[in-house]
PDB file of N, CA, C and O in Angstrom:
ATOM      1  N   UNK A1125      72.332  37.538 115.204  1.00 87.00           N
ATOM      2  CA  UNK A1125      72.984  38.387 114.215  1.00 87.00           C
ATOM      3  C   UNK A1125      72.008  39.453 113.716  1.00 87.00           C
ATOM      4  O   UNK A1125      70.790  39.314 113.827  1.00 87.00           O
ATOM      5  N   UNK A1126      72.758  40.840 112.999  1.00 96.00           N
ATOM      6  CA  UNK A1126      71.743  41.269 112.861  1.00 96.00           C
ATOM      7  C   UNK A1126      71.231  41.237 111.834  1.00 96.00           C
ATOM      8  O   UNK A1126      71.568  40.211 111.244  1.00 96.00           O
ATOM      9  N   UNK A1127      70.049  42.298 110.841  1.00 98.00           N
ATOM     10  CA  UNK A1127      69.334  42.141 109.559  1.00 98.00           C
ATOM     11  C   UNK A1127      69.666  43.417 109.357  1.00 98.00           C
ATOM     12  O   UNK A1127      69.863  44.426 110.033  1.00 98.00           O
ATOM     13  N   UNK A1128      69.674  43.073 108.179  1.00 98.00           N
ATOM     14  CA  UNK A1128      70.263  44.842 107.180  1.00 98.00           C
ATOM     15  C   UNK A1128      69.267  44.833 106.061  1.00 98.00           C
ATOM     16  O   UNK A1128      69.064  43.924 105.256  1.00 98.00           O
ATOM     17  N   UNK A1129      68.637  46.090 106.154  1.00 98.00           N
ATOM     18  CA  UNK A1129      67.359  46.218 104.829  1.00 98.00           C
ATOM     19  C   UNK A1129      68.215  47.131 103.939  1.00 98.00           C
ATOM     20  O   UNK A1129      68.953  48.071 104.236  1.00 98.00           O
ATOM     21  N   UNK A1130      67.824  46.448 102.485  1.00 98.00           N
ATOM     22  CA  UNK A1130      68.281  47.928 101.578  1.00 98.00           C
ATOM     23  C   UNK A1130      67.271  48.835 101.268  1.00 98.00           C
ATOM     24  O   UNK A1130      66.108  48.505 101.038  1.00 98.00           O
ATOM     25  N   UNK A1131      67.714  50.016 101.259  1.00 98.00           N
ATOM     26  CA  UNK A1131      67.274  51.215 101.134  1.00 98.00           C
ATOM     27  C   UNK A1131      65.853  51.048 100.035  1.00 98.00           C
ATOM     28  O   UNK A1131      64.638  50.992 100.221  1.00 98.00           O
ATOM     29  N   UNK A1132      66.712  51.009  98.877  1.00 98.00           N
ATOM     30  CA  UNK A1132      66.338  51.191  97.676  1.00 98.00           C
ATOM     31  C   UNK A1132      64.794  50.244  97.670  1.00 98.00           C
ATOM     32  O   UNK A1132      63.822  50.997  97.743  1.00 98.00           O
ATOM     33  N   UNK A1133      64.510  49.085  97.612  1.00 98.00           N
ATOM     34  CA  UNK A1133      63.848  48.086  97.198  1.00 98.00           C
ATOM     35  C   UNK A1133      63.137  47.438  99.316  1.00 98.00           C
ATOM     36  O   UNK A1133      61.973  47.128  99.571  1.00 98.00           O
ATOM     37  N   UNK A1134      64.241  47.449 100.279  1.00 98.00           N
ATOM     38  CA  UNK A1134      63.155  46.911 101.805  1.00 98.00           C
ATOM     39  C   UNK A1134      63.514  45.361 101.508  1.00 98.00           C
ATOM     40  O   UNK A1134      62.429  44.782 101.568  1.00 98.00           O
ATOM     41  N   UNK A1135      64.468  44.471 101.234  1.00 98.00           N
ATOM     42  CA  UNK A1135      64.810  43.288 100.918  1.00 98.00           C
ATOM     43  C   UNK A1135      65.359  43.193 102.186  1.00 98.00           C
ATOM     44  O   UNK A1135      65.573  44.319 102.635  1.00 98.00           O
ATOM     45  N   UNK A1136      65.646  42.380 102.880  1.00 98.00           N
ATOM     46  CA  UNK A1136      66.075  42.129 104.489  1.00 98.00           C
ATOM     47  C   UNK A1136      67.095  40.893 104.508  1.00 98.00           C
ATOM     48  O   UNK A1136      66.806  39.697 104.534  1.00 98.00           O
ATOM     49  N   UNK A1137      68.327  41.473 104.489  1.00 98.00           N
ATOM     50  CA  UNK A1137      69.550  40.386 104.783  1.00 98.00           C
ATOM     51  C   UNK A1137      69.193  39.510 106.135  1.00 98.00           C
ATOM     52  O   UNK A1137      69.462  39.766 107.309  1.00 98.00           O
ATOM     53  N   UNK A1138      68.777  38.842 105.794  1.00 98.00           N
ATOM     54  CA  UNK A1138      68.665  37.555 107.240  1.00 98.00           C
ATOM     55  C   UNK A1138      70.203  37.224 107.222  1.00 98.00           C
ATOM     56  O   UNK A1138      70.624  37.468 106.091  1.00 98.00           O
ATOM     57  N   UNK A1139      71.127  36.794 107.984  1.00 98.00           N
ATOM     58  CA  UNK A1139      71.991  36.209 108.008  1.00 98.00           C
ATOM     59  C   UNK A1139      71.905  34.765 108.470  1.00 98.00           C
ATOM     60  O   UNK A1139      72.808  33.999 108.134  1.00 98.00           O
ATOM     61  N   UNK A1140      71.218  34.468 108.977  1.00 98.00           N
ATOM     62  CA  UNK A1140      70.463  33.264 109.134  1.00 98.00           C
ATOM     63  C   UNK A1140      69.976  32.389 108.107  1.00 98.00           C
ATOM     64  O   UNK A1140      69.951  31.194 107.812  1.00 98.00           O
ATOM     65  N   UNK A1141      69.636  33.402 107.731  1.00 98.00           N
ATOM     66  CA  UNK A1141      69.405  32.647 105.723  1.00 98.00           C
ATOM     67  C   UNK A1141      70.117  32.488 104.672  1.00 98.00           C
ATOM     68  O   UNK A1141      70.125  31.647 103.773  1.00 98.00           O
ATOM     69  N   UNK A1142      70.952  33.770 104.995  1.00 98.00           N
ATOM     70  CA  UNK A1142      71.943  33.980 104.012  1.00 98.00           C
ATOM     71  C   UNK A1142      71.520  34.282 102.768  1.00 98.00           C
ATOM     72  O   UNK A1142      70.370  34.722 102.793  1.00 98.00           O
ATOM     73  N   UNK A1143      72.042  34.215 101.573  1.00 98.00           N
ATOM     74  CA  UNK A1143      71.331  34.332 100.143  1.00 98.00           C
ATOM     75  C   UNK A1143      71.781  32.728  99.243  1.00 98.00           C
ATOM     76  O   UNK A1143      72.731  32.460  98.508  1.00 98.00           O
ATOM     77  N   UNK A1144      70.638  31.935  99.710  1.00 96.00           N
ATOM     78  CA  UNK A1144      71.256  31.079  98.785  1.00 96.00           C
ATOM     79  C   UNK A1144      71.306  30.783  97.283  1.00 96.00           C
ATOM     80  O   UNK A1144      71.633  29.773  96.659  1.00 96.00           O
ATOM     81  N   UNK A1145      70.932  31.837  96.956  1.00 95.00           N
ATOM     82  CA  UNK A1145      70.886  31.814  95.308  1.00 95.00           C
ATOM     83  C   UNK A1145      72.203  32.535  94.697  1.00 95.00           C
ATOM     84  O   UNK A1145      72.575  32.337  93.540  1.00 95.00           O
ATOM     85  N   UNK A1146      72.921  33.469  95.690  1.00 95.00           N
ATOM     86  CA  UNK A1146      73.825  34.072  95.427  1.00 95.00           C
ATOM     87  C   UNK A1146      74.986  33.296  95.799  1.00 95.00           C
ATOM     88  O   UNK A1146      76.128  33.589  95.447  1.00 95.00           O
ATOM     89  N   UNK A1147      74.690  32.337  96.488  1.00 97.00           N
ATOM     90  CA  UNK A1147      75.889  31.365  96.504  1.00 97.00           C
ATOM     91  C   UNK A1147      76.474  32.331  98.303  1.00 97.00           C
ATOM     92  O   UNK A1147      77.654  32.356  98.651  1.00 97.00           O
ATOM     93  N   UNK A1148      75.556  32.858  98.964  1.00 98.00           N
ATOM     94  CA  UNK A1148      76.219  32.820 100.439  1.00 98.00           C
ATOM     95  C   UNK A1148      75.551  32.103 101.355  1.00 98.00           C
ATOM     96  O   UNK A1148      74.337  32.250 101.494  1.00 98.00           O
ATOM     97  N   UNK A1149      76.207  31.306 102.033  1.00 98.00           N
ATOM     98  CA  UNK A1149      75.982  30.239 103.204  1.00 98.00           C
ATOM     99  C   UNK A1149      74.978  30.811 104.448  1.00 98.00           C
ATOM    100  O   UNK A1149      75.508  31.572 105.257  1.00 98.00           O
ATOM    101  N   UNK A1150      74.213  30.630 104.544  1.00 98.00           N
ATOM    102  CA  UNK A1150      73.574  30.631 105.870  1.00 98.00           C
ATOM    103  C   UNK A1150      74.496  30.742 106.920  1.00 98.00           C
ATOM    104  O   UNK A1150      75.518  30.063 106.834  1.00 98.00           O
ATOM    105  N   UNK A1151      74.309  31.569 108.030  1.00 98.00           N
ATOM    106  CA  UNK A1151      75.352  32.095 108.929  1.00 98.00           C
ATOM    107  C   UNK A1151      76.056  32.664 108.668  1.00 98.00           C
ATOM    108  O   UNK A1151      76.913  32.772 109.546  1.00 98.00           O
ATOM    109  N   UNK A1152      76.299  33.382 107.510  1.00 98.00           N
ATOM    110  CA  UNK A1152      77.132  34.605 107.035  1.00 98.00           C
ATOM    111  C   UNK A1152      76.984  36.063 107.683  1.00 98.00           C
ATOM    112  O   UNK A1152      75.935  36.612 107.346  1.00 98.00           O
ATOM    113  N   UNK A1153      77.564  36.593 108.289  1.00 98.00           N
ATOM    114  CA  UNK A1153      77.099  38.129 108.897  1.00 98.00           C
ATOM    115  C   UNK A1153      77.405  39.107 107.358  1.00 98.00           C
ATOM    116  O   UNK A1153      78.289  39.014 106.506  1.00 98.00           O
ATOM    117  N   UNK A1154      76.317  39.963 107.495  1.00 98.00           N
ATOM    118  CA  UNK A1154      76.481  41.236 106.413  1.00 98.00           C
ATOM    119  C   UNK A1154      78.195  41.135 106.330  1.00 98.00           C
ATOM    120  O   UNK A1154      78.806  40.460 105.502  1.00 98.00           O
ATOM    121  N   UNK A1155      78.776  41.940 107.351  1.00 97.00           N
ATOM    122  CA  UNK A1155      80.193  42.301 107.207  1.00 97.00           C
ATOM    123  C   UNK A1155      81.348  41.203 106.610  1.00 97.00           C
ATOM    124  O   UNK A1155      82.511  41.382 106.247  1.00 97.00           O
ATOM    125  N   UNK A1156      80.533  40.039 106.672  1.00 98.00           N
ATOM    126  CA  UNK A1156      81.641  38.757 105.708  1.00 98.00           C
ATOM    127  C   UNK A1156      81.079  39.031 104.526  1.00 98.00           C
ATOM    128  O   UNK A1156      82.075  38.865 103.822  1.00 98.00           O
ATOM    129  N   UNK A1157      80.181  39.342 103.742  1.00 98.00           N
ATOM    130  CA  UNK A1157      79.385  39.223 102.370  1.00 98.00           C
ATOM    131  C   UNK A1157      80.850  39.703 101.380  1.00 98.00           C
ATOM    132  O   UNK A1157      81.488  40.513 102.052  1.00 98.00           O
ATOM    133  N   UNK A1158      81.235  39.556 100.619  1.00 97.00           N
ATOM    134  CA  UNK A1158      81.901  39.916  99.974  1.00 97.00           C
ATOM    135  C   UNK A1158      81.835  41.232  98.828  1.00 97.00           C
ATOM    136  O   UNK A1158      80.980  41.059  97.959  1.00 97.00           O
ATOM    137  N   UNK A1159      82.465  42.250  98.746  1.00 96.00           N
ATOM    138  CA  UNK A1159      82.373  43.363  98.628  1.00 96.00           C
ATOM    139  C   UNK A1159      81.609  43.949  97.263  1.00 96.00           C
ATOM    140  O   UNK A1159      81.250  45.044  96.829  1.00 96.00           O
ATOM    141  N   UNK A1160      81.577  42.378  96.804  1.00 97.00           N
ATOM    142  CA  UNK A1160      80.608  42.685  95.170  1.00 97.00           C
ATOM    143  C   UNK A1160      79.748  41.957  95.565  1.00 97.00           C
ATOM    144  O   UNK A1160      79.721  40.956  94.850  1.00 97.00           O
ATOM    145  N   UNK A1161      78.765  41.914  96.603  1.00 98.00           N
ATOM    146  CA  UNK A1161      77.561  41.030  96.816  1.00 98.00           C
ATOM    147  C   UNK A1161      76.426  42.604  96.432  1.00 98.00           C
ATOM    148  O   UNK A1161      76.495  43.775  96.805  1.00 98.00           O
ATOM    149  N   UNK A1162      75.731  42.062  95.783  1.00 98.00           N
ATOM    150  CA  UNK A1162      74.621  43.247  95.644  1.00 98.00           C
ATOM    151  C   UNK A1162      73.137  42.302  95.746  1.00 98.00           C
ATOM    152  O   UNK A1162      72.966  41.145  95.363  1.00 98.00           O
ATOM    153  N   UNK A1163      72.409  42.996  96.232  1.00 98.00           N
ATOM    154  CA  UNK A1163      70.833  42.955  96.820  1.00 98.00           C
ATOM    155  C   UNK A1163      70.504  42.050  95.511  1.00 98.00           C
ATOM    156  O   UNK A1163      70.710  42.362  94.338  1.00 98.00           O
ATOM    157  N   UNK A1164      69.925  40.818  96.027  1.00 98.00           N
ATOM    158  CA  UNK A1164      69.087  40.191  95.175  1.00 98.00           C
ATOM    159  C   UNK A1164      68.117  40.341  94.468  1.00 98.00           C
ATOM    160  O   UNK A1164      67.977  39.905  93.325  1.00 98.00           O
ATOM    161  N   UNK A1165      67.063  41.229  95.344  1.00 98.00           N
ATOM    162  CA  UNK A1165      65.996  41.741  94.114  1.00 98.00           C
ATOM    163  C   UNK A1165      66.308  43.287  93.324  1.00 98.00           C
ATOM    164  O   UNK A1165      65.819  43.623  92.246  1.00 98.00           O
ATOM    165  N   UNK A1166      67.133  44.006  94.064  1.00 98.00           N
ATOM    166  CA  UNK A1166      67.211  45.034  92.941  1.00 98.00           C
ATOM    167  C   UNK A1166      68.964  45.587  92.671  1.00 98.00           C
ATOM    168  O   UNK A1166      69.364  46.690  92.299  1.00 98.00           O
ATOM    169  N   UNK A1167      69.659  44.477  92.985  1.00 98.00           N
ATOM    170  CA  UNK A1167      71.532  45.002  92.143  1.00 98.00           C
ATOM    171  C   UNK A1167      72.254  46.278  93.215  1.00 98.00           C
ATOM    172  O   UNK A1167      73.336  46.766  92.890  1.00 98.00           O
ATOM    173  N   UNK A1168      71.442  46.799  94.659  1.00 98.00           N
ATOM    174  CA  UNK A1168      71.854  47.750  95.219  1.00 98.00           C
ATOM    175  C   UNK A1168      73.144  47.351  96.083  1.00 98.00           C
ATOM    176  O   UNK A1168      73.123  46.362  96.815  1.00 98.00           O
ATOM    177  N   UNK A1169      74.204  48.131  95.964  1.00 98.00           N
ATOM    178  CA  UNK A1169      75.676  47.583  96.637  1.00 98.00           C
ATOM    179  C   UNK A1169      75.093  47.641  98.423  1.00 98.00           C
ATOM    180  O   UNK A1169      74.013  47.987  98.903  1.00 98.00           O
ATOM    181  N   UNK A1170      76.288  47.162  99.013  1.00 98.00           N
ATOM    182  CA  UNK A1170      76.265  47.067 100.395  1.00 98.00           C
ATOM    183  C   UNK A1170      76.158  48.187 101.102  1.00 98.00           C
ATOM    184  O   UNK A1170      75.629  48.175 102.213  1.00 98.00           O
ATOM    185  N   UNK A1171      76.639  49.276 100.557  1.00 98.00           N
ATOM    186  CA  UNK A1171      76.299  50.613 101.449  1.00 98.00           C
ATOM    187  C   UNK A1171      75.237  51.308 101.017  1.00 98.00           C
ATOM    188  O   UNK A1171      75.152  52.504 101.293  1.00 98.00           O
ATOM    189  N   UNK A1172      74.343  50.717 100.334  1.00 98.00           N
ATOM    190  CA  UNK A1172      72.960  51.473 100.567  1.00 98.00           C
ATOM    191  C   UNK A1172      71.613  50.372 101.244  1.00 98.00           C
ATOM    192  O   UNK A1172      70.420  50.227 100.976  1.00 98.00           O
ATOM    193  N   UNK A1173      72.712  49.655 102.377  1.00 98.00           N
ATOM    194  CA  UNK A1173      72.023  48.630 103.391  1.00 98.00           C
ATOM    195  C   UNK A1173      71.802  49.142 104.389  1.00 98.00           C
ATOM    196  O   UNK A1173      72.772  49.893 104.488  1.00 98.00           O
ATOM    197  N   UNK A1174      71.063  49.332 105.454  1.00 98.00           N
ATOM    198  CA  UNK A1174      71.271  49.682 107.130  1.00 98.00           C
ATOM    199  C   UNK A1174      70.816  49.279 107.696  1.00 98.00           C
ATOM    200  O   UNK A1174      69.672  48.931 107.403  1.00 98.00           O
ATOM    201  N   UNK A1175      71.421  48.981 109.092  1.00 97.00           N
ATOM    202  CA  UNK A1175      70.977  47.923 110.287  1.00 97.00           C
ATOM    203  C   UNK A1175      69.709  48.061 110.326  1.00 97.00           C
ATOM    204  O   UNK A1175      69.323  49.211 110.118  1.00 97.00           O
ATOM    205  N   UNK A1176      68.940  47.303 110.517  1.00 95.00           N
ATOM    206  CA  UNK A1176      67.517  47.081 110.954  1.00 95.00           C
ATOM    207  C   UNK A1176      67.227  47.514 112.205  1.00 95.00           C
ATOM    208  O   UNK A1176      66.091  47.378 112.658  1.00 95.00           O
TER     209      UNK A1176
END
């Protein structure tokens, strides 16, 4: 799967990892994240993410 960095802050969506503090499951792809998921270390929405 792939990794999506945000812009803003360089935080790296593993999907493999998922976010487990945000309550998403490991094996989640970016495109399942749900549309109010924002970047863990700095609150940035999903479209200021891009493929790695």
């Amino acid at each position: 799967m792939d990794k999506w960095v945000c812009g803003p802050c360089g935080y790296v969506y593993d999907p493999a990892e998922g976010d487990p503090d945000g309550g998403i499951a490991p094996g989640t792809a970016f495109e399942d994240l749900p549309e109010d998921w924002v970047c863990p270390v700095c609150g940035a929405t999903k479209d200021m993410f891009e493929l790695e």
